[in-house]
Amino acid sequence: MAYPWRQFREDEFWRRIPLWRDVDYDTFIDHNWQEKNAIVSHKKLIRTIQDIADSAFLNDAEAGFRKAPMTVRVSPYLFSLMDWENPFVCPIRRQFLPLASQLQPDHPMLRFDSLGEQSDSPVKGLTHRYEDKVLFLALDTCPVYCRYCTRAYAVGGDTETSEKISIKASKNRWQDAFSYLREHKEIEDVVISGGDSFRLKASQVKQIGDELLSIDHIRRFRFATKGLCVMPMKILTDTAWTDAVASVANKARSQYKEVCIHTHFNHASEITKITQDAMNLLVCKGVKVRNQSVFQTGVNDDADSMIELVKKLSHINVQPYYVYVHDLTAGTEDMRTSLQTALSVEKEVRGTTSGFNTPTFVVDAPDGGGKRCAHSFEHYDRETGISVWTAPRVKPGQKFLYFDPLHSLSKEMQLAWGKAAFRDEMIRNALRSVK
Ligand code: SF4
């Protein structure tokens, strides 16, 4: 197909799912219908696809649901975009529905809050790591739950294998965060996340927007939401929410400040005509949208998939600015790649489109080093899979370690990682090699 990134699905693709065969377009694009009909349990999964998926898949998914550290919740939009003829390899299914047969043991160096966000948190739900920027976790729910969520320590409900800390939307907690922002004049930039800003009420979007715009030293902020990827119809049918974001962005502009949306697409097949319509509306309303992706096995870890994603996002005016090398998060070892795979794909992506639409590949250095350009490691041993990072202006003098997944290493090295003494020795050697 010529220029595949210019093609958008316009068919009523959800009608392939037996349960939604009679659902018309107006019903399907209603965000309330999407919320009500989300797949949240194995029982519901069976009810929805028992006629089109075989028992091997359903049994595998049932065991996967039980083992997953992340709550399962998938919108009908995403669910019907999954490739139900090849569900084991479908790039969308991989991100949201865990299969027990594909799970791998967690890396021995994995921590539940791998980025150390709680240790840089002066106020509950606020992370202040970089001098001029903070992360404000406004709430702890999302319209869908991604298997690989970095914030699985707080987002979504408890599961059979994990217990979460609570960061519910609460006026008192928010007021503490706003007071901190007022007092800290070095802060210019706020990420409003969670959880997902799609789950904020329109009145809450305005409240947060007005509060932040009333603080002189705050120059820019973004509402972080995966919503455009997983439920783009909300932009079209929840006019109160869309207008609230647009009015905050316009008010910001009148103060010579910037408010935008940061979103999260990982594969070109997540983008349809509904997404394009939603983006056209946001463009008309003057709301800028940027994208960050996560680099994942079987989703976008090959140059062609990543290039198509970058070009398709650019086509609908979403700026693809970051690709994260996958964090070390629980229950997602099958999705991680080696750092080398990301470096190789980055080289192929660069040069295929304009520089401002070329994403920077980053490693979010575990334990609080922050985002580092993937090429900027101080040391990388491809045999042990250990890379060492520094962050001179974030945590001067500290060293941070990132680990390739064990399945990307040789059999001998995988065995070595199983022995604590050998493991400690490899880590000590890696740290020693960086002055
Ligand atoms: S939408 Fe974002 S915050 Fe919510 S589960 Fe996915 S990655 Fe985590």
Short mmCIF file of C-alpha atoms and ligand atoms in Angstrom, two decimals:
data_model
loop_
_atom_site.label_atom_id
_atom_site.label_comp_id
_atom_site.label_asym_id
_atom_site.label_seq_id
_atom_site.Cartn_x
_atom_site.Cartn_y
_atom_site.Cartn_z
CA MET A 1 0.00 0.00 0.00
CA ALA A 2 1.43 3.41 -0.98
CA TYR A 3 1.88 5.80 1.93
CA PRO A 4 0.12 3.55 4.51
CA TRP A 5 0.34 6.32 7.11
CA ARG A 6 -2.16 8.34 5.05
CA GLN A 7 -4.81 5.59 5.21
CA PHE A 8 -7.35 5.55 8.04
CA ARG A 9 -9.88 2.83 8.84
CA GLU A 10 -13.38 4.07 8.09
CA ASP A 11 -15.25 0.77 8.29
CA GLU A 12 -17.47 -0.21 11.21
CA PHE A 13 -14.75 -2.55 12.49
CA TRP A 14 -16.49 -3.21 15.83
CA ARG A 15 -19.29 -5.12 14.09
CA ARG A 16 -16.83 -8.04 13.66
CA ILE A 17 -17.24 -8.66 17.39
CA PRO A 18 -20.42 -10.77 17.72
CA LEU A 19 -21.65 -8.91 20.80
CA TRP A 20 -21.45 -5.53 18.99
CA ARG A 21 -22.73 -6.67 15.60
CA ASP A 22 -25.81 -4.44 15.92
CA VAL A 23 -24.10 -1.41 17.44
CA ASP A 24 -24.41 1.60 15.11
CA TYR A 25 -21.87 4.39 14.63
CA ASP A 26 -23.68 6.91 16.87
CA THR A 27 -23.76 4.42 19.75
CA PHE A 28 -20.17 3.33 19.23
CA ILE A 29 -18.74 6.85 19.32
CA ASP A 30 -20.61 7.73 22.53
CA HIS A 31 -17.89 7.85 25.22
CA ASN A 32 -20.42 6.80 27.88
CA TRP A 33 -21.19 3.64 25.90
CA GLN A 34 -17.45 2.97 25.62
CA GLU A 35 -16.98 3.32 29.39
CA LYS A 36 -19.99 1.11 30.20
CA ASN A 37 -18.96 -1.67 27.83
CA ALA A 38 -15.26 -1.90 28.72
CA ILE A 39 -13.81 -5.40 29.12
CA VAL A 40 -12.87 -5.63 32.79
CA SER A 41 -12.94 -9.34 33.62
CA HIS A 42 -12.23 -12.71 32.11
CA LYS A 43 -15.96 -13.51 32.27
CA LYS A 44 -16.72 -10.47 30.13
CA LEU A 45 -13.89 -11.36 27.76
CA ILE A 46 -15.42 -14.81 27.19
CA ARG A 47 -18.90 -13.38 26.71
CA THR A 48 -17.52 -10.96 24.10
CA ILE A 49 -15.35 -13.21 21.95
CA GLN A 50 -16.27 -16.84 22.64
CA ASP A 51 -17.56 -17.19 19.08
CA ILE A 52 -14.38 -15.92 17.44
CA ALA A 53 -11.52 -16.99 19.74
CA ASP A 54 -10.51 -20.59 20.41
CA SER A 55 -10.40 -22.22 23.84
CA ALA A 56 -6.57 -22.24 23.88
CA PHE A 57 -6.58 -18.45 23.74
CA LEU A 58 -9.40 -18.06 26.29
CA ASN A 59 -7.71 -20.40 28.80
CA ASP A 60 -4.38 -18.65 28.31
CA ALA A 61 -6.05 -15.27 28.92
CA GLU A 62 -7.85 -16.55 32.03
CA ALA A 63 -4.51 -17.58 33.57
CA GLY A 64 -2.98 -14.29 32.41
CA PHE A 65 -5.73 -12.26 34.14
CA ARG A 66 -5.01 -14.09 37.41
CA LYS A 67 -1.25 -13.47 37.29
CA ALA A 68 -1.30 -9.85 36.06
CA PRO A 69 -0.10 -7.21 38.53
CA MET A 70 -2.15 -4.61 36.60
CA THR A 71 -5.94 -4.39 36.58
CA VAL A 72 -7.42 -5.29 33.18
CA ARG A 73 -9.69 -2.74 31.49
CA VAL A 74 -9.99 -2.38 27.69
CA SER A 75 -12.34 -0.04 25.81
CA PRO A 76 -14.56 -1.58 23.10
CA TYR A 77 -12.78 0.71 20.60
CA LEU A 78 -9.38 -0.84 21.31
CA PHE A 79 -10.82 -4.29 21.79
CA SER A 80 -12.40 -4.33 18.36
CA LEU A 81 -9.20 -3.04 16.75
CA MET A 82 -7.37 -6.14 18.00
CA ASP A 83 -6.55 -8.74 15.37
CA TRP A 84 -8.85 -11.58 16.46
CA GLU A 85 -7.59 -13.81 13.66
CA ASN A 86 -4.08 -13.66 15.17
CA PRO A 87 -4.63 -12.67 18.79
CA PHE A 88 -1.40 -14.24 20.09
CA VAL A 89 0.74 -11.80 18.07
CA CYS A 90 -1.59 -8.81 17.77
CA PRO A 91 0.35 -5.66 18.82
CA ILE A 92 -2.71 -4.11 20.50
CA ARG A 93 -3.69 -7.29 22.37
CA ARG A 94 -0.10 -7.62 23.68
CA GLN A 95 -0.36 -4.25 25.43
CA PHE A 96 -3.65 -4.79 27.25
CA LEU A 97 -4.58 -8.47 27.62
CA PRO A 98 -1.93 -10.62 29.35
CA LEU A 99 -1.46 -14.24 28.24
CA ALA A 100 0.05 -16.58 30.84
CA SER A 101 2.01 -18.45 28.15
CA GLN A 102 3.86 -15.26 27.17
CA LEU A 103 4.70 -13.99 30.67
CA GLN A 104 8.34 -14.18 31.77
CA PRO A 105 9.74 -14.01 35.31
CA ASP A 106 10.49 -10.45 36.43
CA HIS A 107 14.09 -9.26 36.20
CA PRO A 108 15.88 -9.84 39.54
CA MET A 109 16.65 -6.09 39.81
CA LEU A 110 13.02 -4.98 39.36
CA ARG A 111 11.49 -2.63 41.99
CA PHE A 112 7.73 -1.94 42.28
CA ASP A 113 8.20 1.87 41.88
CA SER A 114 11.08 1.43 39.44
CA LEU A 115 11.53 5.14 38.71
CA GLY A 116 11.67 6.04 42.40
CA GLU A 117 8.84 8.59 41.96
CA GLN A 118 7.77 8.29 45.59
CA SER A 119 11.24 9.11 46.89
CA ASP A 120 11.20 12.44 44.97
CA SER A 121 7.71 13.30 46.26
CA PRO A 122 7.51 16.27 48.67
CA VAL A 123 3.69 16.15 48.70
CA LYS A 124 1.56 13.05 48.13
CA GLY A 125 0.98 12.68 44.38
CA LEU A 126 3.57 15.30 43.38
CA THR A 127 7.00 14.29 42.05
CA HIS A 128 9.63 17.03 41.93
CA ARG A 129 12.76 15.62 40.30
CA TYR A 130 13.86 18.12 37.64
CA GLU A 131 14.46 21.66 38.90
CA ASP A 132 11.79 23.45 36.85
CA LYS A 133 9.25 20.67 36.30
CA VAL A 134 6.88 18.60 38.42
CA LEU A 135 4.61 15.64 37.86
CA PHE A 136 1.18 16.09 39.45
CA LEU A 137 -0.77 12.86 39.85
CA ALA A 138 -4.31 14.21 39.99
CA LEU A 139 -6.11 10.86 40.22
CA ASP A 140 -5.48 7.13 39.99
CA THR A 141 -7.90 5.83 37.36
CA CYS A 142 -7.75 5.50 33.56
CA PRO A 143 -10.22 4.62 30.79
CA VAL A 144 -8.03 1.56 30.06
CA TYR A 145 -5.18 -0.04 31.96
CA CYS A 146 -1.94 -0.77 30.15
CA ARG A 147 -0.16 -3.93 31.23
CA TYR A 148 3.14 -2.08 31.38
CA CYS A 149 2.12 1.02 33.34
CA THR A 150 5.13 2.55 35.11
CA ARG A 151 2.79 3.80 37.79
CA ALA A 152 1.29 0.37 38.51
CA TYR A 153 2.26 1.05 42.17
CA ALA A 154 -0.71 3.46 42.35
CA VAL A 155 -2.84 3.24 39.21
CA GLY A 156 -5.84 0.89 38.94
CA GLY A 157 -7.24 -1.25 41.73
CA ASP A 158 -5.47 -3.95 43.74
CA THR A 159 -5.06 -7.27 41.94
CA GLU A 160 -4.45 -10.83 43.15
CA THR A 161 -0.69 -10.17 42.93
CA SER A 162 -0.33 -6.47 43.92
CA GLU A 163 -1.56 -3.86 46.39
CA LYS A 164 -1.57 -0.18 45.33
CA ILE A 165 -1.01 3.10 47.18
CA SER A 166 -3.96 5.49 46.90
CA ILE A 167 -3.76 8.83 45.00
CA LYS A 168 -7.48 9.51 44.57
CA ALA A 169 -8.72 12.89 43.31
CA SER A 170 -9.11 14.81 46.57
CA LYS A 171 -9.51 18.55 47.12
CA ASN A 172 -7.24 18.60 50.17
CA ARG A 173 -4.46 16.68 48.45
CA TRP A 174 -4.74 18.94 45.41
CA GLN A 175 -4.58 22.07 47.62
CA ASP A 176 -1.36 20.78 49.21
CA ALA A 177 0.09 20.31 45.73
CA PHE A 178 -0.98 23.82 44.59
CA SER A 179 0.53 25.38 47.77
CA TYR A 180 3.81 23.61 47.04
CA LEU A 181 3.76 24.91 43.45
CA ARG A 182 3.11 28.48 44.63
CA GLU A 183 5.99 28.35 47.09
CA HIS A 184 8.52 26.88 44.64
CA LYS A 185 9.30 29.67 42.21
CA GLU A 186 11.77 27.55 40.25
CA ILE A 187 8.89 25.45 38.85
CA GLU A 188 7.76 26.46 35.34
CA ASP A 189 6.33 23.24 33.95
CA VAL A 190 3.64 20.84 35.27
CA VAL A 191 2.57 17.44 33.92
CA ILE A 192 -0.99 16.65 35.04
CA SER A 193 -1.23 12.91 34.96
CA GLY A 194 -2.27 9.99 37.13
CA GLY A 195 -4.08 8.02 36.17
CA ASP A 196 -5.40 9.73 33.10
CA SER A 197 -6.68 13.28 32.58
CA PHE A 198 -9.54 11.80 30.48
CA ARG A 199 -11.01 10.73 33.82
CA LEU A 200 -11.07 14.31 35.20
CA LYS A 201 -14.48 15.98 35.09
CA ALA A 202 -14.69 19.10 32.90
CA SER A 203 -15.05 21.18 36.09
CA GLN A 204 -11.85 19.62 37.48
CA VAL A 205 -9.96 20.35 34.23
CA LYS A 206 -10.99 24.00 34.64
CA GLN A 207 -10.22 24.08 38.34
CA ILE A 208 -6.69 22.72 37.83
CA GLY A 209 -6.19 24.95 34.76
CA ASP A 210 -7.34 28.13 36.55
CA GLU A 211 -5.28 27.34 39.63
CA LEU A 212 -2.08 26.74 37.65
CA LEU A 213 -2.61 29.73 35.36
CA SER A 214 -2.96 31.97 38.42
CA ILE A 215 0.63 31.11 39.43
CA ASP A 216 2.93 33.57 37.65
CA HIS A 217 6.04 31.40 37.47
CA ILE A 218 4.20 28.45 35.86
CA ARG A 219 4.73 28.95 32.14
CA ARG A 220 3.39 25.70 30.70
CA PHE A 221 1.54 22.54 31.58
CA ARG A 222 0.12 19.50 29.83
CA PHE A 223 -2.81 17.24 30.45
CA ALA A 224 -1.44 13.71 30.04
CA THR A 225 -3.98 11.28 28.61
CA LYS A 226 -3.86 8.06 26.69
CA GLY A 227 -7.47 8.81 25.81
CA LEU A 228 -6.82 9.93 22.24
CA CYS A 229 -5.39 6.47 21.56
CA VAL A 230 -7.84 4.31 23.49
CA MET A 231 -11.11 6.28 23.31
CA PRO A 232 -10.71 9.10 20.76
CA MET A 233 -14.49 9.49 20.42
CA LYS A 234 -14.59 11.23 23.81
CA ILE A 235 -13.04 14.30 22.15
CA LEU A 236 -16.03 14.30 19.76
CA THR A 237 -18.86 13.40 22.16
CA ASP A 238 -17.81 14.70 25.58
CA THR A 239 -18.00 18.31 24.48
CA ALA A 240 -17.80 19.61 28.06
CA TRP A 241 -14.38 17.95 28.56
CA THR A 242 -13.00 19.02 25.18
CA ASP A 243 -14.25 22.59 25.62
CA ALA A 244 -12.76 22.72 29.12
CA VAL A 245 -9.30 21.77 27.81
CA ALA A 246 -9.64 24.18 24.88
CA SER A 247 -10.72 27.04 27.15
CA VAL A 248 -7.75 26.45 29.49
CA ALA A 249 -5.41 26.35 26.45
CA ASN A 250 -6.92 29.58 25.07
CA LYS A 251 -6.71 31.31 28.44
CA ALA A 252 -3.06 30.22 28.67
CA ARG A 253 -2.39 31.67 25.23
CA SER A 254 -3.88 34.99 26.31
CA GLN A 255 -1.28 34.99 29.12
CA TYR A 256 1.50 34.03 26.67
CA LYS A 257 1.72 30.58 28.26
CA GLU A 258 1.31 27.08 26.79
CA VAL A 259 -1.17 24.34 27.69
CA CYS A 260 -1.33 21.20 25.58
CA ILE A 261 -2.20 17.50 25.63
CA HIS A 262 0.42 14.77 25.84
CA THR A 263 -0.78 11.41 24.64
CA HIS A 264 0.47 7.88 24.11
CA PHE A 265 0.17 5.84 20.89
CA ASN A 266 2.38 2.79 20.35
CA HIS A 267 1.24 1.34 17.02
CA ALA A 268 -0.15 2.75 13.77
CA SER A 269 -3.17 0.41 13.90
CA GLU A 270 -4.43 2.32 16.95
CA ILE A 271 -5.09 5.34 14.70
CA THR A 272 -8.41 5.38 12.78
CA LYS A 273 -10.70 7.89 11.08
CA ILE A 274 -12.25 8.50 14.51
CA THR A 275 -8.79 9.51 15.81
CA GLN A 276 -8.30 11.77 12.81
CA ASP A 277 -11.70 13.43 13.37
CA ALA A 278 -10.85 13.95 17.05
CA MET A 279 -7.48 15.47 16.18
CA ASN A 280 -9.04 17.72 13.53
CA LEU A 281 -11.38 19.08 16.20
CA LEU A 282 -8.50 19.73 18.61
CA VAL A 283 -6.49 21.43 15.87
CA CYS A 284 -9.47 23.70 15.10
CA LYS A 285 -9.79 24.53 18.79
CA GLY A 286 -6.09 25.38 18.99
CA VAL A 287 -5.01 22.52 21.25
CA LYS A 288 -1.49 21.22 20.56
CA VAL A 289 -0.96 17.45 21.03
CA ARG A 290 2.35 15.61 21.49
CA ASN A 291 2.96 11.87 21.74
CA GLN A 292 5.23 9.64 23.74
CA SER A 293 5.49 5.94 22.89
CA VAL A 294 6.88 2.98 24.76
CA PHE A 295 9.23 0.71 22.81
CA GLN A 296 7.86 -2.84 23.03
CA THR A 297 8.55 -6.33 21.73
CA GLY A 298 6.12 -7.32 19.00
CA VAL A 299 4.50 -3.88 18.97
CA ASN A 300 6.95 -1.35 17.57
CA ASP A 301 10.44 -2.84 17.99
CA ASP A 302 11.14 -2.90 14.26
CA ALA A 303 11.98 0.09 12.09
CA ASP A 304 9.02 -0.23 9.69
CA SER A 305 6.42 -0.26 12.48
CA MET A 306 8.01 2.68 14.27
CA ILE A 307 8.41 4.73 11.08
CA GLU A 308 4.77 4.13 10.12
CA LEU A 309 3.66 5.21 13.61
CA VAL A 310 5.78 8.37 13.54
CA LYS A 311 4.53 9.34 10.09
CA LYS A 312 0.88 8.59 10.85
CA LEU A 313 1.02 10.67 14.04
CA SER A 314 2.68 13.52 12.15
CA HIS A 315 -0.03 13.29 9.48
CA ILE A 316 -2.77 13.96 12.02
CA ASN A 317 -0.76 16.76 13.70
CA VAL A 318 0.38 14.81 16.74
CA GLN A 319 4.05 15.51 17.38
CA PRO A 320 5.89 12.24 18.22
CA TYR A 321 8.49 13.59 20.65
CA TYR A 322 9.58 10.68 22.87
CA VAL A 323 10.04 6.90 22.61
CA TYR A 324 10.76 5.33 25.98
CA VAL A 325 12.92 2.24 26.22
CA HIS A 326 10.59 0.05 28.30
CA ASP A 327 10.79 0.60 32.06
CA LEU A 328 11.40 -2.33 34.39
CA THR A 329 7.80 -2.90 35.47
CA ALA A 330 6.31 -5.98 37.08
CA GLY A 331 4.78 -8.66 34.87
CA THR A 332 5.99 -7.18 31.57
CA GLU A 333 9.37 -8.77 30.96
CA ASP A 334 8.01 -10.26 27.72
CA MET A 335 7.43 -6.72 26.42
CA ARG A 336 10.88 -5.30 27.15
CA THR A 337 13.65 -5.19 24.56
CA SER A 338 17.39 -4.77 24.88
CA LEU A 339 18.72 -1.21 24.79
CA GLN A 340 20.60 -2.21 21.62
CA THR A 341 17.33 -2.96 19.80
CA ALA A 342 16.10 0.56 20.58
CA LEU A 343 19.38 2.12 19.44
CA SER A 344 19.22 0.24 16.12
CA VAL A 345 15.61 1.26 15.42
CA GLU A 346 16.36 4.88 16.38
CA LYS A 347 19.08 5.03 13.74
CA GLU A 348 16.63 3.92 11.07
CA VAL A 349 13.85 6.29 12.14
CA ARG A 350 16.13 9.34 12.12
CA GLY A 351 16.13 10.84 8.65
CA THR A 352 12.71 9.57 7.59
CA THR A 353 10.88 12.78 8.46
CA SER A 354 11.40 16.30 9.82
CA GLY A 355 13.59 16.67 12.88
CA PHE A 356 10.79 18.17 14.99
CA ASN A 357 8.67 15.07 14.33
CA THR A 358 11.53 12.65 15.01
CA PRO A 359 11.16 11.20 18.50
CA THR A 360 14.05 11.17 20.93
CA PHE A 361 14.60 7.66 22.27
CA VAL A 362 15.11 7.82 26.04
CA VAL A 363 15.82 5.58 28.98
CA ASP A 364 14.06 6.69 32.17
CA ALA A 365 16.95 5.82 34.45
CA PRO A 366 15.69 3.58 37.28
CA ASP A 367 15.71 4.99 40.83
CA GLY A 368 15.30 8.62 39.83
CA GLY A 369 17.92 9.51 37.23
CA GLY A 370 15.22 10.86 34.94
CA LYS A 371 15.01 10.63 31.17
CA ARG A 372 18.35 10.20 29.44
CA CYS A 373 18.93 10.09 25.67
CA ALA A 374 19.26 6.37 24.83
CA HIS A 375 22.66 6.98 23.18
CA SER A 376 24.09 8.77 26.24
CA PHE A 377 24.96 5.78 28.46
CA GLU A 378 28.35 5.90 30.21
CA HIS A 379 28.81 2.15 29.87
CA TYR A 380 26.86 -0.62 28.11
CA ASP A 381 27.86 -4.27 28.24
CA ARG A 382 25.73 -6.08 25.67
CA GLU A 383 26.74 -9.44 27.13
CA THR A 384 25.51 -8.83 30.69
CA GLY A 385 22.80 -6.40 29.52
CA ILE A 386 23.89 -3.80 32.11
CA SER A 387 24.08 -0.12 31.20
CA VAL A 388 25.24 2.67 33.52
CA TRP A 389 23.89 6.23 33.34
CA THR A 390 24.62 9.55 34.99
CA ALA A 391 22.42 12.65 35.30
CA PRO A 392 24.81 15.50 36.18
CA ARG A 393 22.14 18.21 36.53
CA VAL A 394 19.47 16.01 38.10
CA LYS A 395 21.36 13.86 40.62
CA PRO A 396 25.01 14.99 40.49
CA GLY A 397 27.55 12.30 41.34
CA GLN A 398 25.06 9.40 41.23
CA LYS A 399 25.12 6.42 38.88
CA PHE A 400 22.01 4.66 37.63
CA LEU A 401 21.63 1.18 36.23
CA TYR A 402 19.37 -0.13 33.48
CA PHE A 403 19.11 -3.85 32.72
CA ASP A 404 18.25 -5.55 29.43
CA PRO A 405 15.63 -8.31 29.82
CA LEU A 406 17.16 -11.70 30.55
CA HIS A 407 15.46 -13.30 27.54
CA SER A 408 17.59 -11.07 25.29
CA LEU A 409 20.84 -12.50 26.78
CA SER A 410 22.68 -15.77 26.08
CA LYS A 411 21.62 -18.92 27.97
CA GLU A 412 24.90 -18.86 29.97
CA MET A 413 24.33 -15.25 30.99
CA GLN A 414 20.72 -15.98 32.00
CA LEU A 415 22.05 -18.70 34.33
CA ALA A 416 24.66 -16.31 35.74
CA TRP A 417 21.94 -13.78 36.59
CA GLY A 418 20.27 -16.48 38.70
CA LYS A 419 23.25 -16.55 41.09
CA ALA A 420 23.25 -13.65 43.57
CA ALA A 421 27.04 -13.54 44.02
CA PHE A 422 27.70 -13.47 40.26
CA ARG A 423 24.99 -10.86 39.77
CA ASP A 424 26.52 -8.55 42.42
CA GLU A 425 29.94 -8.96 40.86
CA MET A 426 28.66 -8.01 37.37
CA ILE A 427 26.95 -4.91 38.78
CA ARG A 428 30.04 -3.88 40.78
CA ASN A 429 32.20 -4.24 37.66
CA ALA A 430 29.80 -2.15 35.58
CA LEU A 431 29.74 0.62 38.20
CA ARG A 432 33.52 0.54 38.56
CA SER A 433 33.98 1.06 34.82
CA VAL A 434 32.44 4.56 35.13
CA LYS A 435 34.62 7.13 36.93
S1 SF4 B 1 -3.14 5.15 30.59
FE1 SF4 B 1 -1.13 5.80 31.41
S2 SF4 B 1 -1.41 5.89 33.64
FE2 SF4 B 1 -3.13 4.69 32.79
S3 SF4 B 1 -2.47 2.55 32.86
FE3 SF4 B 1 -1.88 3.32 30.84
S4 SF4 B 1 0.24 4.03 31.07
FE4 SF4 B 1 -0.65 3.84 33.16
#
